[in-house]
mmCIF file of C-alpha atoms in Angstrom:
data_model
loop_
_atom_site.group_PDB
_atom_site.id
_atom_site.type_symbol
_atom_site.label_atom_id
_atom_site.label_comp_id
_atom_site.label_asym_id
_atom_site.label_seq_id
_atom_site.Cartn_x
_atom_site.Cartn_y
_atom_site.Cartn_z
ATOM 1 C CA UNK A 1 94.532 163.113 38.947
ATOM 2 C CA UNK A 2 92.270 160.360 38.513
ATOM 3 C CA UNK A 3 89.664 162.575 37.088
ATOM 4 C CA UNK A 4 92.255 163.906 34.679
ATOM 5 C CA UNK A 5 93.751 160.663 33.961
ATOM 6 C CA UNK A 6 90.384 158.933 32.928
ATOM 7 C CA UNK A 7 89.251 162.184 30.760
ATOM 8 C CA UNK A 8 91.573 161.380 27.528
ATOM 9 C CA UNK A 9 89.903 157.811 27.833
ATOM 10 C CA UNK A 10 86.772 159.194 27.581
ATOM 11 C CA UNK A 11 87.302 161.271 24.947
ATOM 12 C CA UNK A 12 88.503 158.297 22.988
ATOM 13 C CA UNK A 13 85.764 156.321 23.537
ATOM 14 C CA UNK A 14 83.380 159.319 22.370
ATOM 15 C CA UNK A 15 85.195 159.500 19.198
ATOM 16 C CA UNK A 16 84.779 155.783 18.725
ATOM 17 C CA UNK A 17 81.301 156.339 19.176
ATOM 18 C CA UNK A 18 81.160 159.318 16.802
ATOM 19 C CA UNK A 19 83.413 157.199 14.298
ATOM 20 C CA UNK A 20 80.972 154.398 14.612
ATOM 21 C CA UNK A 21 77.853 156.398 14.175
ATOM 22 C CA UNK A 22 79.192 158.313 11.144
ATOM 23 C CA UNK A 23 79.952 155.069 9.563
ATOM 24 C CA UNK A 24 76.250 153.561 10.156
ATOM 25 C CA UNK A 25 75.152 156.869 8.651
ATOM 26 C CA UNK A 26 77.418 156.408 5.568
ATOM 27 C CA UNK A 27 76.582 152.910 5.225
ATOM 28 C CA UNK A 28 72.744 153.401 5.764
ATOM 29 C CA UNK A 29 72.313 155.985 3.288
ATOM 30 C CA UNK A 30 74.135 153.598 0.780
ATOM 31 C CA UNK A 31 72.262 151.130 1.471
ATOM 32 C CA UNK A 32 69.029 153.584 0.784
ATOM 33 C CA UNK A 33 70.465 154.299 -2.594
ATOM 34 C CA UNK A 34 70.479 150.483 -3.558
ATOM 35 C CA UNK A 35 67.176 149.578 -2.130
ATOM 36 C CA UNK A 36 65.722 152.397 -4.176
ATOM 37 C CA UNK A 37 67.411 151.279 -7.276
ATOM 38 C CA UNK A 38 65.710 148.010 -6.421
ATOM 39 C CA UNK A 39 62.099 149.821 -6.091
ATOM 40 C CA UNK A 40 62.779 151.062 -9.446
ATOM 41 C CA UNK A 41 64.488 148.358 -11.225
ATOM 42 C CA UNK A 42 61.761 145.776 -9.988
ATOM 43 C CA UNK A 43 59.028 148.291 -11.692
ATOM 44 C CA UNK A 44 57.655 148.942 -7.791
ATOM 45 C CA UNK A 45 57.718 152.636 -7.653
ATOM 46 C CA UNK A 46 54.021 153.041 -7.203
ATOM 47 C CA UNK A 47 53.683 149.442 -5.006
ATOM 48 C CA UNK A 48 52.174 151.848 -2.313
ATOM 49 C CA UNK A 49 50.439 154.549 -4.859
ATOM 50 C CA UNK A 50 50.069 157.100 -2.486
ATOM 51 C CA UNK A 51 52.078 159.047 0.420
ATOM 52 C CA UNK A 52 52.278 159.269 3.271
ATOM 53 C CA UNK A 53 49.886 156.385 3.553
ATOM 54 C CA UNK A 54 50.624 153.272 1.459
ATOM 55 C CA UNK A 55 47.033 153.121 0.488
ATOM 56 C CA UNK A 56 44.158 155.404 0.689
ATOM 57 C CA UNK A 57 42.946 153.274 3.488
ATOM 58 C CA UNK A 58 46.347 152.310 5.579
ATOM 59 C CA UNK A 59 49.607 153.466 6.159
ATOM 60 C CA UNK A 60 50.794 149.895 5.314
ATOM 61 C CA UNK A 61 49.799 147.777 2.566
ATOM 62 C CA UNK A 62 47.298 145.466 4.308
ATOM 63 C CA UNK A 63 44.905 143.533 2.230
ATOM 64 C CA UNK A 64 46.473 144.470 -0.867
ATOM 65 C CA UNK A 65 49.908 142.662 -0.618
ATOM 66 C CA UNK A 66 52.047 141.974 -3.512
ATOM 67 C CA UNK A 67 55.799 141.800 -4.497
ATOM 68 C CA UNK A 68 55.733 145.467 -5.776
ATOM 69 C CA UNK A 69 53.990 146.963 -2.702
ATOM 70 C CA UNK A 70 56.231 144.801 -0.167
ATOM 71 C CA UNK A 71 59.247 146.095 -2.111
ATOM 72 C CA UNK A 72 58.130 149.744 -1.921
ATOM 73 C CA UNK A 73 57.120 149.554 1.635
ATOM 74 C CA UNK A 74 60.229 147.935 2.939
ATOM 75 C CA UNK A 75 62.073 150.968 1.150
ATOM 76 C CA UNK A 76 60.161 153.428 2.816
ATOM 77 C CA UNK A 77 60.481 151.477 6.236
ATOM 78 C CA UNK A 78 64.278 151.805 5.908
ATOM 79 C CA UNK A 79 63.377 155.726 6.357
ATOM 80 C CA UNK A 80 62.858 154.775 10.238
ATOM 81 C CA UNK A 81 66.248 153.279 10.218
ATOM 82 C CA UNK A 82 67.590 156.334 9.012
ATOM 83 C CA UNK A 83 66.074 158.444 11.395
ATOM 84 C CA UNK A 84 67.184 156.202 14.439
ATOM 85 C CA UNK A 85 70.898 156.835 13.113
ATOM 86 C CA UNK A 86 70.790 160.233 12.528
ATOM 87 C CA UNK A 87 69.362 161.093 15.881
ATOM 88 C CA UNK A 88 71.840 158.907 17.170
ATOM 89 C CA UNK A 89 74.745 160.576 15.518
ATOM 90 C CA UNK A 90 73.514 163.808 16.737
ATOM 91 C CA UNK A 91 73.178 163.040 20.123
ATOM 92 C CA UNK A 92 76.795 161.555 20.378
ATOM 93 C CA UNK A 93 77.874 165.032 18.233
ATOM 94 C CA UNK A 94 76.123 166.828 20.751
ATOM 95 C CA UNK A 95 77.596 165.239 23.874
ATOM 96 C CA UNK A 96 81.277 165.926 22.408
ATOM 97 C CA UNK A 97 80.539 169.571 22.798
ATOM 98 C CA UNK A 98 82.069 170.372 19.208
ATOM 99 C CA UNK A 99 80.141 172.872 17.254
ATOM 100 C CA UNK A 100 81.289 171.623 13.790
ATOM 101 C CA UNK A 101 80.401 168.175 14.495
ATOM 102 C CA UNK A 102 77.081 169.481 15.778
ATOM 103 C CA UNK A 103 76.347 171.250 12.583
ATOM 104 C CA UNK A 104 77.207 168.625 10.409
ATOM 105 C CA UNK A 105 75.194 165.964 12.015
ATOM 106 C CA UNK A 106 72.094 168.246 12.163
ATOM 107 C CA UNK A 107 72.477 168.556 8.433
ATOM 108 C CA UNK A 108 72.549 164.439 7.893
ATOM 109 C CA UNK A 109 69.688 164.561 10.633
ATOM 110 C CA UNK A 110 67.319 167.071 8.678
ATOM 111 C CA UNK A 111 68.155 165.499 5.340
ATOM 112 C CA UNK A 112 66.624 162.112 6.200
ATOM 113 C CA UNK A 113 63.122 163.814 6.544
ATOM 114 C CA UNK A 114 63.350 165.935 3.522
ATOM 115 C CA UNK A 115 64.432 163.024 1.610
ATOM 116 C CA UNK A 116 61.449 161.254 2.788
ATOM 117 C CA UNK A 117 59.041 164.013 1.552
ATOM 118 C CA UNK A 118 61.073 164.146 -1.590
ATOM 119 C CA UNK A 119 60.109 160.766 -1.741
ATOM 120 C CA UNK A 120 56.394 161.117 -1.144
ATOM 121 C CA UNK A 121 56.340 164.116 -3.752
ATOM 122 C CA UNK A 122 58.056 161.525 -6.078
ATOM 123 C CA UNK A 123 54.796 159.054 -5.894
ATOM 124 C CA UNK A 124 52.548 161.734 -5.834
ATOM 125 C CA UNK A 125 53.722 163.066 -9.099
ATOM 126 C CA UNK A 126 53.839 159.263 -10.461
ATOM 127 C CA UNK A 127 57.585 159.008 -10.571
ATOM 128 C CA UNK A 128 58.100 162.140 -12.650
ATOM 129 C CA UNK A 129 61.859 161.442 -14.022
ATOM 130 C CA UNK A 130 63.069 164.752 -12.724
ATOM 131 C CA UNK A 131 61.934 164.613 -9.026
ATOM 132 C CA UNK A 132 63.545 160.740 -8.995
ATOM 133 C CA UNK A 133 66.669 162.627 -10.100
ATOM 134 C CA UNK A 134 66.716 164.847 -7.331
ATOM 135 C CA UNK A 135 65.779 161.974 -5.008
ATOM 136 C CA UNK A 136 68.642 159.987 -5.556
ATOM 137 C CA UNK A 137 71.055 163.260 -5.859
ATOM 138 C CA UNK A 138 69.841 164.075 -2.273
ATOM 139 C CA UNK A 139 70.846 160.423 -0.747
ATOM 140 C CA UNK A 140 74.238 160.889 -2.583
ATOM 141 C CA UNK A 141 74.812 164.486 -1.117
ATOM 142 C CA UNK A 142 74.048 162.738 2.382
ATOM 143 C CA UNK A 143 76.812 160.473 1.643
ATOM 144 C CA UNK A 144 79.439 162.819 1.026
ATOM 145 C CA UNK A 145 78.016 164.940 4.244
ATOM 146 C CA UNK A 146 78.720 161.602 6.452
ATOM 147 C CA UNK A 147 82.221 161.461 5.074
ATOM 148 C CA UNK A 148 82.612 164.964 6.136
ATOM 149 C CA UNK A 149 81.811 163.969 9.721
ATOM 150 C CA UNK A 150 84.092 161.038 9.466
ATOM 151 C CA UNK A 151 87.040 163.706 8.674
ATOM 152 C CA UNK A 152 85.990 165.843 11.181
ATOM 153 C CA UNK A 153 86.017 163.197 13.814
ATOM 154 C CA UNK A 154 89.732 162.530 13.304
ATOM 155 C CA UNK A 155 90.804 166.150 12.267
ATOM 156 C CA UNK A 156 88.849 168.614 14.304
ATOM 157 C CA UNK A 157 90.948 171.796 13.559
ATOM 158 C CA UNK A 158 92.260 171.335 10.137
ATOM 159 C CA UNK A 159 95.146 173.380 8.428
ATOM 160 C CA UNK A 160 93.237 173.815 5.097
ATOM 161 C CA UNK A 161 95.612 174.333 2.097
ATOM 162 C CA UNK A 162 95.064 176.674 -0.950
ATOM 163 C CA UNK A 163 96.891 176.677 -4.435
ATOM 164 C CA UNK A 164 96.242 175.168 -8.134
ATOM 165 C CA UNK A 165 96.411 171.573 -6.169
ATOM 166 C CA UNK A 166 93.422 172.275 -4.112
ATOM 167 C CA UNK A 167 91.657 173.646 -7.318
ATOM 168 C CA UNK A 168 92.159 170.697 -9.041
ATOM 169 C CA UNK A 169 90.728 168.357 -6.311
ATOM 170 C CA UNK A 170 87.370 171.163 -6.474
ATOM 171 C CA UNK A 171 87.349 170.690 -10.386
ATOM 172 C CA UNK A 172 87.515 167.057 -9.936
ATOM 173 C CA UNK A 173 84.784 167.195 -7.309
ATOM 174 C CA UNK A 174 82.572 169.178 -9.667
ATOM 175 C CA UNK A 175 82.965 166.783 -12.469
ATOM 176 C CA UNK A 176 81.900 164.352 -10.310
ATOM 177 C CA UNK A 177 78.964 165.734 -9.339
ATOM 178 C CA UNK A 178 78.121 166.398 -13.200
ATOM 179 C CA UNK A 179 78.853 163.130 -14.060
ATOM 180 C CA UNK A 180 76.331 161.918 -11.356
ATOM 181 C CA UNK A 181 73.519 164.539 -12.338
ATOM 182 C CA UNK A 182 74.033 163.689 -15.919
ATOM 183 C CA UNK A 183 73.615 159.737 -14.902
ATOM 184 C CA UNK A 184 70.481 160.544 -13.400
ATOM 185 C CA UNK A 185 68.937 162.272 -16.841
ATOM 186 C CA UNK A 186 70.214 159.649 -18.620
ATOM 187 C CA UNK A 187 68.194 157.254 -16.346
ATOM 188 C CA UNK A 188 65.130 159.359 -16.784
ATOM 189 C CA UNK A 189 65.208 159.079 -20.259
ATOM 190 C CA UNK A 190 65.174 155.108 -20.818
ATOM 191 C CA UNK A 191 63.943 152.169 -19.439
ATOM 192 C CA UNK A 192 63.158 151.078 -15.620
ATOM 193 C CA UNK A 193 61.248 154.048 -14.730
ATOM 194 C CA UNK A 194 59.810 152.317 -11.710
ATOM 195 C CA UNK A 195 56.361 151.492 -12.936
ATOM 196 C CA UNK A 196 54.890 150.702 -16.418
ATOM 197 C CA UNK A 197 53.023 153.985 -16.497
ATOM 198 C CA UNK A 198 55.586 156.142 -15.413
ATOM 199 C CA UNK A 199 56.597 159.256 -17.663
ATOM 200 C CA UNK A 200 60.072 159.600 -19.035
ATOM 201 C CA UNK A 201 61.625 163.009 -19.629
ATOM 202 C CA UNK A 202 61.545 162.881 -23.068
ATOM 203 C CA UNK A 203 65.036 163.466 -23.989
ATOM 204 C CA UNK A 204 66.796 161.259 -26.439
ATOM 205 C CA UNK A 205 68.899 158.260 -24.581
ATOM 206 C CA UNK A 206 71.310 157.930 -27.066
ATOM 207 C CA UNK A 207 72.656 161.608 -27.154
ATOM 208 C CA UNK A 208 72.427 161.724 -23.250
ATOM 209 C CA UNK A 209 74.781 158.700 -23.167
ATOM 210 C CA UNK A 210 76.949 159.961 -25.337
ATOM 211 C CA UNK A 211 77.091 163.384 -23.082
ATOM 212 C CA UNK A 212 77.213 161.132 -19.972
ATOM 213 C CA UNK A 213 80.308 159.423 -21.584
ATOM 214 C CA UNK A 214 81.712 162.798 -22.198
ATOM 215 C CA UNK A 215 81.698 163.959 -18.710
ATOM 216 C CA UNK A 216 82.795 160.404 -17.348
ATOM 217 C CA UNK A 217 85.936 160.857 -19.722
ATOM 218 C CA UNK A 218 86.681 164.545 -18.047
ATOM 219 C CA UNK A 219 86.140 163.090 -14.539
ATOM 220 C CA UNK A 220 88.615 160.297 -15.224
ATOM 221 C CA UNK A 221 90.934 162.807 -16.974
ATOM 222 C CA UNK A 222 90.914 165.299 -14.258
ATOM 223 C CA UNK A 223 91.473 162.309 -11.704
ATOM 224 C CA UNK A 224 94.526 161.038 -13.443
ATOM 225 C CA UNK A 225 95.643 164.583 -13.658
ATOM 226 C CA UNK A 226 95.357 165.446 -9.757
ATOM 227 C CA UNK A 227 97.183 161.833 -8.897
ATOM 228 C CA UNK A 228 100.149 162.908 -11.170
ATOM 229 C CA UNK A 229 100.118 166.445 -9.748
ATOM 230 C CA UNK A 230 100.081 164.905 -6.080
ATOM 231 C CA UNK A 231 102.895 162.581 -6.785
ATOM 232 C CA UNK A 232 104.832 165.573 -8.388
ATOM 233 C CA UNK A 233 104.609 167.854 -5.309
ATOM 234 C CA UNK A 234 105.388 165.184 -2.914
ATOM 235 C CA UNK A 235 101.707 165.287 -1.441
ATOM 236 C CA UNK A 236 101.024 162.992 1.659
ATOM 237 C CA UNK A 237 100.452 159.266 1.209
ATOM 238 C CA UNK A 238 96.913 159.368 2.643
ATOM 239 C CA UNK A 239 95.917 161.981 -0.114
ATOM 240 C CA UNK A 240 97.584 159.714 -3.079
ATOM 241 C CA UNK A 241 95.877 156.636 -1.608
ATOM 242 C CA UNK A 242 92.534 158.548 -1.803
ATOM 243 C CA UNK A 243 92.710 159.434 -5.233
ATOM 244 C CA UNK A 244 94.052 156.067 -6.380
ATOM 245 C CA UNK A 245 90.867 154.400 -4.541
ATOM 246 C CA UNK A 246 88.595 157.009 -6.723
ATOM 247 C CA UNK A 247 90.463 156.172 -9.982
ATOM 248 C CA UNK A 248 89.926 152.115 -9.352
ATOM 249 C CA UNK A 249 85.919 153.212 -8.683
ATOM 250 C CA UNK A 250 85.975 155.195 -11.807
ATOM 251 C CA UNK A 251 87.458 152.389 -14.192
ATOM 252 C CA UNK A 252 84.904 150.110 -12.260
ATOM 253 C CA UNK A 253 82.035 152.117 -12.643
ATOM 254 C CA UNK A 254 82.901 152.801 -16.422
ATOM 255 C CA UNK A 255 83.224 149.380 -17.327
ATOM 256 C CA UNK A 256 80.143 148.604 -15.577
ATOM 257 C CA UNK A 257 78.447 151.647 -17.490
ATOM 258 C CA UNK A 258 79.774 150.271 -20.637
ATOM 259 C CA UNK A 259 78.610 146.929 -20.568
ATOM 260 C CA UNK A 260 75.264 147.664 -19.667
ATOM 261 C CA UNK A 261 74.749 150.176 -22.235
ATOM 262 C CA UNK A 262 75.663 147.118 -24.990
ATOM 263 C CA UNK A 263 73.534 144.827 -23.007
ATOM 264 C CA UNK A 264 70.247 146.675 -22.909
ATOM 265 C CA UNK A 265 70.510 147.432 -19.327
ATOM 266 C CA UNK A 266 70.251 144.567 -17.315
ATOM 267 C CA UNK A 267 68.885 145.091 -14.111
ATOM 268 C CA UNK A 268 71.646 143.511 -12.016
ATOM 269 C CA UNK A 269 74.206 145.422 -13.516
ATOM 270 C CA UNK A 270 71.980 148.838 -13.390
ATOM 271 C CA UNK A 271 71.894 148.088 -9.610
ATOM 272 C CA UNK A 272 75.601 147.573 -9.339
ATOM 273 C CA UNK A 273 75.919 150.915 -11.290
ATOM 274 C CA UNK A 274 73.819 152.676 -8.702
ATOM 275 C CA UNK A 275 75.876 151.340 -5.834
ATOM 276 C CA UNK A 276 78.997 152.797 -7.703
ATOM 277 C CA UNK A 277 77.385 156.127 -7.672
ATOM 278 C CA UNK A 278 77.091 155.844 -4.116
ATOM 279 C CA UNK A 279 80.648 155.155 -3.758
ATOM 280 C CA UNK A 280 82.125 157.460 -6.081
ATOM 281 C CA UNK A 281 80.191 160.567 -4.028
ATOM 282 C CA UNK A 282 81.802 159.051 -0.739
ATOM 283 C CA UNK A 283 85.537 158.947 -2.450
ATOM 284 C CA UNK A 284 85.388 161.994 -4.191
ATOM 285 C CA UNK A 285 84.492 163.822 -1.107
ATOM 286 C CA UNK A 286 87.188 162.030 0.709
ATOM 287 C CA UNK A 287 89.631 163.004 -1.949
ATOM 288 C CA UNK A 288 88.822 166.616 -1.685
ATOM 289 C CA UNK A 289 89.210 166.552 2.072
ATOM 290 C CA UNK A 290 92.312 164.632 2.168
ATOM 291 C CA UNK A 291 93.875 167.120 -0.545
ATOM 292 C CA UNK A 292 92.547 170.159 1.126
ATOM 293 C CA UNK A 293 93.468 169.235 4.629
ATOM 294 C CA UNK A 294 96.750 167.629 4.135
ATOM 295 C CA UNK A 295 97.778 167.294 7.875
#
């Protein structure tokens, strides 16, 4: 009886660890998005001009310190923090004995070295804007996976809903990723390339900005439609709250986007816009999961 009584306490303790490491993964990858933005916005993208070494002679910027090399090298060092968090998350998931958590944790763990390799290719191609775009999108995707991990910790065997409301949630999710992708293409056409000699994608920034605004309006419209649909159908409070949070983030992100456009892209606002992108990725994933798994 004593062992049986202690078992639920151990499971709750393990769930706390799983939840903690899930949040650590979410926050750490969000920090990576922001620090990657700092590298680009300060023109430090080639502060370490090669990869995997920082210079041809050393893995560190030893003997070649300047502000750009310190910023770029610091961003690279964050990878080790992400690896440690990912490994700890996978170990906790393995101890849980749950296959779903093991699979999700493995995806997050494999995503970190893959992201490091993409970062290396970015440097070796002198900050090719299309690869830089992919580099950011991978981080945003890992953030979404971390949200899924947290959802599964608390909802191990969800009842999956189907129907037009779920379809609308999927459409909102797809629109979010369209916004994120077009946003990276806009970035690749404008300033803040990460280095004064870095190439641009050659597309018209004005036309791309208009396209970006158009897909943002689509995204916001779908989110508003989803909210009214949830209210009309008597959906659960967590689902409604998740959509309200997403809509608030969209309004804030849109405001920052418009202000930065009309003020010639000040680096502080661009940095907050990148943080907003990470929050949007997390929030829209949370919305989809809440609508799709209402219980």
